[in-house]
Coordinates of C-alpha atoms in Angstrom, one line a residue:
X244 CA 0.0 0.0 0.0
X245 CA 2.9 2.3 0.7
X246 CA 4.5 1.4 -2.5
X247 CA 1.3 2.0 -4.6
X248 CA 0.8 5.5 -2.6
X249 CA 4.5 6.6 -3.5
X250 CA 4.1 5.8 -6.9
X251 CA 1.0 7.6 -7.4
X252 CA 2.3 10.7 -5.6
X253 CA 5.1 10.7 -7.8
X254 CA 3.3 10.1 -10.9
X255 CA 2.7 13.3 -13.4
X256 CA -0.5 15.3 -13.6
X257 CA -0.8 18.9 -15.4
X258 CA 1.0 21.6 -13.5
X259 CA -1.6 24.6 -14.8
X260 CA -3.0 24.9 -11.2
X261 CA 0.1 25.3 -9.4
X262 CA 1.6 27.8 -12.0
X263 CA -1.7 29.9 -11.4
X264 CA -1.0 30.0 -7.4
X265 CA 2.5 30.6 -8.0
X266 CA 1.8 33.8 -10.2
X267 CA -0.7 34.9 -7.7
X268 CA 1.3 34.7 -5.0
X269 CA 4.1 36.4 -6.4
X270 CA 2.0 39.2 -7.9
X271 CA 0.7 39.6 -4.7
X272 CA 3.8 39.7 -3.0
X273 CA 5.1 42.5 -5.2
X274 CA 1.3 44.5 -4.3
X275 CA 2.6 44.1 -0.6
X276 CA 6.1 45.5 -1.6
X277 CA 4.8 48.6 -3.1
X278 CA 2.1 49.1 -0.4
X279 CA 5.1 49.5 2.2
X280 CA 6.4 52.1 0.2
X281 CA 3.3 54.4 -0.6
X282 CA 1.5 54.2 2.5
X283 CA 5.2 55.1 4.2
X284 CA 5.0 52.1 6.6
X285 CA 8.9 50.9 5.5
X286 CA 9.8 53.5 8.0
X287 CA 6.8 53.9 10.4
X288 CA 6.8 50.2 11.0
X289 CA 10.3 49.6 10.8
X290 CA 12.8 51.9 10.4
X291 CA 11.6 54.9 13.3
X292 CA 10.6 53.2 15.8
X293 CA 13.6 52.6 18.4
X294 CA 12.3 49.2 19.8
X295 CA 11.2 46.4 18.6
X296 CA 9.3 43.3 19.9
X297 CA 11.3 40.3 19.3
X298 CA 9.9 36.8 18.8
X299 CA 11.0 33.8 21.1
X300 CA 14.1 32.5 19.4
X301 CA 14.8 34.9 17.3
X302 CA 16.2 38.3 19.1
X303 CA 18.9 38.3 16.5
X304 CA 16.7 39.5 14.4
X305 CA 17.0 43.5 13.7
X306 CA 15.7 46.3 11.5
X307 CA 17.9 47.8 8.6
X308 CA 18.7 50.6 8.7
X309 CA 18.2 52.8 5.8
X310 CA 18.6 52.8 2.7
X311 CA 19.1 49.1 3.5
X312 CA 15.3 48.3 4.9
X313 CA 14.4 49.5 1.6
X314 CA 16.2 47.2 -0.5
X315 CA 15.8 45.2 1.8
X316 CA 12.3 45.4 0.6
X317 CA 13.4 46.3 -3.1
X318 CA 14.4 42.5 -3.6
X319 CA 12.0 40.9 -1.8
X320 CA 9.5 42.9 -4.7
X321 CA 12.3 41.8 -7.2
X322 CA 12.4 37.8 -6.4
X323 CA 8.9 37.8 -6.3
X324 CA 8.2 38.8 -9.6
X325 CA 10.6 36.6 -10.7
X326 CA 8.5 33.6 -8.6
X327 CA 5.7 35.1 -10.8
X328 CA 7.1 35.1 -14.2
X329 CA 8.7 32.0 -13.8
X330 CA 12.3 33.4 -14.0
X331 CA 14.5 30.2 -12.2
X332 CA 11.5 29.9 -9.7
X333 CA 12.9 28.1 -7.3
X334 CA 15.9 30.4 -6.3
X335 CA 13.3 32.8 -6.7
X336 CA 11.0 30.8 -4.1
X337 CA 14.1 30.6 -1.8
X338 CA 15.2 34.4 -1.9
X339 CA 11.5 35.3 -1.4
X340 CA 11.5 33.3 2.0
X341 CA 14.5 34.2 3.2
X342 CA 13.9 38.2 2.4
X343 CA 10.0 38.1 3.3
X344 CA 10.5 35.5 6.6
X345 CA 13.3 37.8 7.5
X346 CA 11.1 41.5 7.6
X347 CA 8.2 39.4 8.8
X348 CA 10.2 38.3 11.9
X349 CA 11.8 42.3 12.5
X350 CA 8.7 42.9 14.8
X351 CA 6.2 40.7 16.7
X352 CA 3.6 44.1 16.6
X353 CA 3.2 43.8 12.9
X354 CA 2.2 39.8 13.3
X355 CA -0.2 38.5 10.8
X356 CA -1.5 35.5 10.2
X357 CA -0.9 35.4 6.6
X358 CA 2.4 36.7 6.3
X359 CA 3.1 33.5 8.4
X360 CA 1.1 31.3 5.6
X361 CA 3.2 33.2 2.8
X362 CA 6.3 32.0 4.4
X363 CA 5.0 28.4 4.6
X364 CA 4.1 28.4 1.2
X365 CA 7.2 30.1 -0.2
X366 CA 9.4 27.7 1.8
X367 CA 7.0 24.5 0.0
X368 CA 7.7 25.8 -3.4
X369 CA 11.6 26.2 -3.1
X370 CA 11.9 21.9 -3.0
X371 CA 9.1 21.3 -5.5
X372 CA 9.2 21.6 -9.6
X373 CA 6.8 23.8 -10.2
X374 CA 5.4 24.8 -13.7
X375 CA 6.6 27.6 -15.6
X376 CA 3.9 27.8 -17.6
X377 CA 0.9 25.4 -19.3
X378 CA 2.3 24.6 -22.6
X379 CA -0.3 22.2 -24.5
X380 CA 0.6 19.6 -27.3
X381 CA -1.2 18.8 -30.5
X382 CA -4.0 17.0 -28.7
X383 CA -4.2 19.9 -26.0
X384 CA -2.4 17.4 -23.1
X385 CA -0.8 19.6 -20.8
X386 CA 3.3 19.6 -21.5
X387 CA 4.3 21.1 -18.2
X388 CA 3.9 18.2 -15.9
X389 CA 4.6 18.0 -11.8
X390 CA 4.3 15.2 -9.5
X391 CA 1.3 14.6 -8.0
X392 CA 2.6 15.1 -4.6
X393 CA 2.9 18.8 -5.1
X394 CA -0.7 19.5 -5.4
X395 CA -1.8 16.9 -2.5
X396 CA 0.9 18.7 -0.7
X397 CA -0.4 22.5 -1.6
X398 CA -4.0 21.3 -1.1
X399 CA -3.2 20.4 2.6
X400 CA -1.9 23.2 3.5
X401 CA -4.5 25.6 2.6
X402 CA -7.0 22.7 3.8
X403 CA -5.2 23.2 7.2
X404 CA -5.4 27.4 7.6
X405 CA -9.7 26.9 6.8
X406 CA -10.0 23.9 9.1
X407 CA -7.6 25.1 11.9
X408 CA -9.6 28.6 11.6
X409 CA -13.2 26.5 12.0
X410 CA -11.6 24.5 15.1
X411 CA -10.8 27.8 17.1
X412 CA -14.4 29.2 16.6
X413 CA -15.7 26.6 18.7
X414 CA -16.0 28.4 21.5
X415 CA -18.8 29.7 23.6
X416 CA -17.8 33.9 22.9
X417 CA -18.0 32.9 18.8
X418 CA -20.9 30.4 19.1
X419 CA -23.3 32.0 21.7
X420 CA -22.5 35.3 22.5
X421 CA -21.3 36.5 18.7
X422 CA -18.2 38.4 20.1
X423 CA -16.4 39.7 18.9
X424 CA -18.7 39.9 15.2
X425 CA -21.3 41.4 17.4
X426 CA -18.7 44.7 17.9
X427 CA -16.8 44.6 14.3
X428 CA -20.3 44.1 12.4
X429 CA -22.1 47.2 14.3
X430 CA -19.2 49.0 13.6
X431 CA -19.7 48.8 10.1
X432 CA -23.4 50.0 9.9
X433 CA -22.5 53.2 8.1
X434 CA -21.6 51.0 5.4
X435 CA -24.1 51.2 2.2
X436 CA -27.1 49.6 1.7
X437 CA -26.2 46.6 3.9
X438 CA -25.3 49.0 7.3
X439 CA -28.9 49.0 9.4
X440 CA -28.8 45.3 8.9
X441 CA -25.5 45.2 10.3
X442 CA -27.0 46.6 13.8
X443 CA -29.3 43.7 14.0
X444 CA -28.1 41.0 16.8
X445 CA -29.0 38.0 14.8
X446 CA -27.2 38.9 12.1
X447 CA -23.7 38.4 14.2
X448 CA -25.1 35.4 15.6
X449 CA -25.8 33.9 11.9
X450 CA -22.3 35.3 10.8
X451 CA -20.9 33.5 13.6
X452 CA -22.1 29.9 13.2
X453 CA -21.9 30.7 9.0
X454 CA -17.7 31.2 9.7
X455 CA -17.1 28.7 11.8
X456 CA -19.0 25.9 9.6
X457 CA -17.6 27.4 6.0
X458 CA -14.3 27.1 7.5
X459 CA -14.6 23.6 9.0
X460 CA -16.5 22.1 6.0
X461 CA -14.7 24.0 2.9
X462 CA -12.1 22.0 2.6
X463 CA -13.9 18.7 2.5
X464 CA -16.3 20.3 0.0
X465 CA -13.8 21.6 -2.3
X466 CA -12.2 18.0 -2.5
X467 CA -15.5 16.6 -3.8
X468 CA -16.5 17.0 -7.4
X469 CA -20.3 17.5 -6.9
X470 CA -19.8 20.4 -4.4
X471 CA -16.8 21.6 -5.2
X472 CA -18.0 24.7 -7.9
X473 CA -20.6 25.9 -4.7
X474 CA -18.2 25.8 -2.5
X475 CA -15.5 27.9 -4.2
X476 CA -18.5 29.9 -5.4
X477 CA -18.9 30.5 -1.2
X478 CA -15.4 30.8 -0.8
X479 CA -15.1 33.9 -3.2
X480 CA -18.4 35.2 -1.9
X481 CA -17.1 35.1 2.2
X482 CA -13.7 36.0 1.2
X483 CA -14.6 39.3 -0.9
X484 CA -17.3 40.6 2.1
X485 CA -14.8 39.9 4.3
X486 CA -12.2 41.9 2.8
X487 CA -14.5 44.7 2.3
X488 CA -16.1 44.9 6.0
X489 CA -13.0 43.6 7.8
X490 CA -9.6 45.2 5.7
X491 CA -7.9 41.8 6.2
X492 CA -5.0 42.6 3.8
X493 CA -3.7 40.0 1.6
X494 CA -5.4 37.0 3.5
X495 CA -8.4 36.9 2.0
X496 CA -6.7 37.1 -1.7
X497 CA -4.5 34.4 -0.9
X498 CA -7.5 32.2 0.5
X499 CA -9.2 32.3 -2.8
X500 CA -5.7 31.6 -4.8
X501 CA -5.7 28.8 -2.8
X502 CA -8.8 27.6 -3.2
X503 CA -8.4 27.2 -6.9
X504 CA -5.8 24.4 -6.3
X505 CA -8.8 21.9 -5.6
X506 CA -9.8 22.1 -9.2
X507 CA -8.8 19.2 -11.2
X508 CA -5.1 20.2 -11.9
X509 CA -6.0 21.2 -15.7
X510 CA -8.6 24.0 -15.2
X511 CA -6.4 27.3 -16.0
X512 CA -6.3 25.3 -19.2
X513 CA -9.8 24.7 -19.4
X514 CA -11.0 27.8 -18.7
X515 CA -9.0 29.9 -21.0
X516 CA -9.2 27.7 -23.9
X517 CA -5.6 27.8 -24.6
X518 CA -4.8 27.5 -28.5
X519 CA -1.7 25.2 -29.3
X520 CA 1.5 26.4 -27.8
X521 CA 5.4 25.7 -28.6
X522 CA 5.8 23.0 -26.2
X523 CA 8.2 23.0 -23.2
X524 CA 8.1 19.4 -22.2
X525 CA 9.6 18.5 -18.9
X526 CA 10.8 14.8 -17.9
X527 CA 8.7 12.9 -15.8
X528 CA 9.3 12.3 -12.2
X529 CA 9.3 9.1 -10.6
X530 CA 11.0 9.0 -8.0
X531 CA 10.5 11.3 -4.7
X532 CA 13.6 10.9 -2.7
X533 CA 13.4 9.9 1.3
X534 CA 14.7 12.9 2.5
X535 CA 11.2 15.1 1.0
X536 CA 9.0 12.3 2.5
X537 CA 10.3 13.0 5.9
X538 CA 11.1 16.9 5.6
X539 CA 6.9 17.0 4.4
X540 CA 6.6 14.7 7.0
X541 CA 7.9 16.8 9.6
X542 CA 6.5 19.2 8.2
X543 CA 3.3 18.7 8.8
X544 CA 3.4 17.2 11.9
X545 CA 4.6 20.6 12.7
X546 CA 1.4 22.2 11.3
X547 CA -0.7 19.8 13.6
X548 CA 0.6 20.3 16.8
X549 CA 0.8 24.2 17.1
X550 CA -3.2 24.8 16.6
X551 CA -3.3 22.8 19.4
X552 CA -0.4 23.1 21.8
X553 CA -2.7 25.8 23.7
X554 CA -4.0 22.9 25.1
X555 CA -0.9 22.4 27.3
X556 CA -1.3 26.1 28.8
X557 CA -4.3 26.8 31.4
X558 CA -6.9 29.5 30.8
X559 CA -8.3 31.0 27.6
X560 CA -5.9 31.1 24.9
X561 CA -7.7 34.3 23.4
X562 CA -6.8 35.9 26.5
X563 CA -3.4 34.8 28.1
X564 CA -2.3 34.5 24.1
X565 CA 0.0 31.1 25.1
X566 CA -0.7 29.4 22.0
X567 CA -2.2 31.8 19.7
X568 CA 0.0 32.2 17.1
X569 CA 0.7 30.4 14.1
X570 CA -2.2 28.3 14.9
X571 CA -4.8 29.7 12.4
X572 CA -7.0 31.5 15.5
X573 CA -8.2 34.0 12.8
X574 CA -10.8 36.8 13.7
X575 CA -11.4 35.5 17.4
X576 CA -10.5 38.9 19.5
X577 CA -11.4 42.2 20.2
X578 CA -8.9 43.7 22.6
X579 CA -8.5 46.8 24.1
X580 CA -5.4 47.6 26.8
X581 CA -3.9 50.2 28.9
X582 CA -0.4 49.9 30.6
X583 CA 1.7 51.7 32.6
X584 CA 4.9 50.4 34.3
X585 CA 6.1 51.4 38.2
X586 CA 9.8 51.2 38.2
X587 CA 11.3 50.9 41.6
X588 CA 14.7 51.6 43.2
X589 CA 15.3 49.3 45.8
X590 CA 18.1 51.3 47.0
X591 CA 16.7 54.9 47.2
X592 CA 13.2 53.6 47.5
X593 CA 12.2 55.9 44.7
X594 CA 9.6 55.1 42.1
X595 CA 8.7 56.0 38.5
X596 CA 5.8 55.7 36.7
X597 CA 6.5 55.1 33.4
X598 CA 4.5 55.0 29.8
X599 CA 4.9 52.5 26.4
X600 CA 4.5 55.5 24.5
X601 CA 7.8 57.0 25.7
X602 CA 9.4 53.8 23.9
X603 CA 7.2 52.7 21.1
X604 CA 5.3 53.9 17.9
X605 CA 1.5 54.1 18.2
X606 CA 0.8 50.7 16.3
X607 CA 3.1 49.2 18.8
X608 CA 1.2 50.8 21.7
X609 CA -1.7 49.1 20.6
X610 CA -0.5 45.4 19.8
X611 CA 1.5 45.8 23.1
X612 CA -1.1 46.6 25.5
X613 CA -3.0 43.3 24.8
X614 CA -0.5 40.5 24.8
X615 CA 1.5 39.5 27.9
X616 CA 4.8 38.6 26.3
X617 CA 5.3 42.0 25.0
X618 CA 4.2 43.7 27.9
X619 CA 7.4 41.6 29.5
X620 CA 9.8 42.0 26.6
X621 CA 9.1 46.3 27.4
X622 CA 9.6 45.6 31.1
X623 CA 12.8 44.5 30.6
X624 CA 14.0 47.4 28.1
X625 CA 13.1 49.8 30.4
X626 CA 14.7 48.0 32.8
X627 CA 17.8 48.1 31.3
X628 CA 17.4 51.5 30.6
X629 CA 16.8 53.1 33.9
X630 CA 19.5 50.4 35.2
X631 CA 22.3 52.1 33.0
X632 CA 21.1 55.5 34.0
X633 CA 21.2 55.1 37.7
X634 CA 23.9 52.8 37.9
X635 CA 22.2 49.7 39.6
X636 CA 19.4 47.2 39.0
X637 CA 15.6 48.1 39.2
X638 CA 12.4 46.5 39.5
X639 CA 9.8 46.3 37.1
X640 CA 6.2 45.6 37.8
X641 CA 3.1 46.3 35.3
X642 CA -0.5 47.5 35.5
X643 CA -2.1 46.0 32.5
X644 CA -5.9 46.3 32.1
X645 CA -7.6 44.9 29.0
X646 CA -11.4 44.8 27.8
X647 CA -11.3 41.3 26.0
X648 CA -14.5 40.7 23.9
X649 CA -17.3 43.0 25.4
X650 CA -16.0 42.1 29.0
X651 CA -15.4 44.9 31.4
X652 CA -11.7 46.4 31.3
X653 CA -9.6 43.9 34.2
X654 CA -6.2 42.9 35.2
X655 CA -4.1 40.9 33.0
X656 CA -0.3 40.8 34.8
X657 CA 0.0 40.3 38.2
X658 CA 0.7 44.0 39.5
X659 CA 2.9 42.2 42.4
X660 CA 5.5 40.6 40.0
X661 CA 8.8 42.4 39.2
X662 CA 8.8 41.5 35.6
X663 CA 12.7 41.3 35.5
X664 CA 12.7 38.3 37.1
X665 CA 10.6 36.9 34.9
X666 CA 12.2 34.9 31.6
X667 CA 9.9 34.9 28.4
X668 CA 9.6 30.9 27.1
X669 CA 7.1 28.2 26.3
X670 CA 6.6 27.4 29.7
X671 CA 3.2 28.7 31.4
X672 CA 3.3 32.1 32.6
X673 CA 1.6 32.5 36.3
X674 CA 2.3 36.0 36.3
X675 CA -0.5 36.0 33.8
X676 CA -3.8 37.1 35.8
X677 CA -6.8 34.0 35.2
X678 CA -9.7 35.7 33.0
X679 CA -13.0 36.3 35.6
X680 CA -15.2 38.9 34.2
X681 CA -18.3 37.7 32.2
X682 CA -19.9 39.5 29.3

């Protein structure tokens, strides 16, 4: 069974399909690029302010400075529309992860949930032999052939994000009180012809159990023939609305890229009725060496456990954020947070109040105030400022309140703990205050 399984993952099937994700995603890549530069976010984001938020692992990490974050960025725009135009593709995969991983990993603020899928995806198109095209012979059979594997592989990814995204919105603030649709959705009721219906309650409660079933079932429905044309036909249809009421950047684009990948692998050539090209045959694969069975392998195993390592961690995972990311919890908070920070000298017994905004840029502010680990990763920069200004260690402690989902603003750090004895890691974090206010 193993046997019959590798050969058929290694047997040839059109490559039109993956060639059309591949230009998408590199077309949208280059969109991002130029995005940076006209809303001026290369140096709001990255280049002004004078701290960043590190991720866990990767302090070594640091902002350019100029001109270099901008060619930083000026490659990353040039390797992707190489991955699009199908100029040596897979270098061009590999300099598009390296660059794009790299600015994505400058500053935990600026986390999004697609930005991590592009790196996946980027990274899963560097080892495979992608299309460069959809050449068709005399009899209109496809000439630019990949393995098999490539699409399961591509499939199950993107099958993953929508699944992952349905598993998280099983909870009992999505399912039965509509939070937080119930705040973005009323929000929106300036919005043209569809606004009043916005306000009503029921229509947050209908969105809510409408997400989290399209995203549970989509996959599965995409896979079979008989519903797959409805179910990319709802896929576009959620997908669009959602861009438009929610401003969810390039996810929403990507999603429906990767939705066309459940076609049969043919379609692009299909659809467009392709006349007779000047055929660029490639030679058939098959063979798939050990060593890509048990990098996908690993792979994936990775992409199973961290949607659901915030099982290991007490508390709600919306709230205490151990476990949120990279796990696909997509549109499942509304958070609002104020902190300040009392820095004490043991040996004069004086004490300062101090603000984030002294150290951070207003988008950091607001991603700070919300999520424990930075809240710690600021205590101990300001630690280590005050520490080289007086001379001698201080103590850090944090009042952090946060409104979390229509609750009432409370606690989220233990105000008695001196944050610079506290380590950041993937153990639990006690100093993290139990959620207790209802809706």
């Amino acid at each position: 069974m193993i046997e019959a399984l590798r050969r058929r993952a290694a047997a040839p099937i059109d490559g039109a399909s993956s060639f059309v994700l591949r230009v998408a995603l590199g077309l949208l890549l280059v969109v991002g690029v130029i995005r940076q530069f006209a809303f001026g976010w290369v140096d709001s984001f990255y280049v002004a302010p004078r701290f960043h938020f590190t991720y866990w692992g990767f302090s070594f990490i640091r902002a350019w400075a100029e001109p270099w974050m901008s060619l930083h960025l000026v490659a990353l725009g040039l390797a992707a529309l190489a991955l699009a135009v199908g100029f040596r593709h897979r270098l061009a995969a590999v300099t598009a992860f390296l660059l794009f991983t790299y600015f994505e990993l400058i500053d935990e603020s600026t986390y999004l949930n697609h930005y991590y899928l592009v790196s996946i995806v980027l990274a899963l198109m560097a080892f495979m032999p992608l299309s460069r095209g959809w050449s068709v012979d005399a009899r209109g059979r496809g000439e630019e052939q990949i393995p098999r594997l490539c699409l399961w592989v591509l499939r199950l990814q993107f099958g993953l994000v929508y699944f992952f995204a349905g598993v998280a919105k099983l909870k009992a603030d999505w399912l039965f009180e509509a939070q937080p649709l119930s705040i973005w959705l009323s929000a929106n009721a300036d919005a043209p012809l569809v606004g009043p219906l916005l306000r009503e309650p029921w229509v947050a409660f209908f969105a809510s159990w409408f997400g989290a079933i399209f995203d549970l079932t989509l996959p599965f429905a995409l896979l079979w023939k008989r519903t797959r044309p409805y179910a990319f036909v709802a896929a576009l249809l959620f997908h669009l609305v959602t861009a438009y009421l929610f401003k969810l950047g390039m996810f929403p684009w990507i999603m429906m890229a990767g939705a066309t990948l459940f076609f049969e692998p043919d379609w692009p050539r299909r659809a467009l009725r392709l006349g007779e090209r000047l055929p660029r045959p490639r030679p058939d694969l098959t063979t798939i060496p050990g060593w890509m069975w048990l990098g996908l392998g690993a792979h994936f195993l990775v992409q199973l456990a961290l949607p659901l390592r915030h099982h290991l961690y007490a508390g709600n995972m919306c709230w205490t954020e151990q476990g949120f990311r990279f796990a696909w919890h997509v549109m499942l908070v509304e958070k609002g947070g104020l902190v300040r920070y009392r820095v004490h000298d043991a040996a004069s017994n004086r004490e300062w109040l101090v603000y984030p905004r002294d150290y951070l840029a207003p988008h950091q502010q607001k991603a700070m105030a919300t999520q424990p680990d930075m809240i710690l990763q600021l205590a101990h920069h300001i630690a280590r400022d005050y520490t080289t200004r007086l001379g001698a260690p201080v103590e850090v402690r944090a009042d952090a309140f946060v409104a979390f989902n229509g609750r009432r603003s409370q606690r989220l750090i233990d105000p008695d703990v001196d944050l610079t004895t506290v380590e950041d890691g993937l153990a639990p974090k006690p100093w993290i205050l139990p959620l207790r206010s209802e809706l």
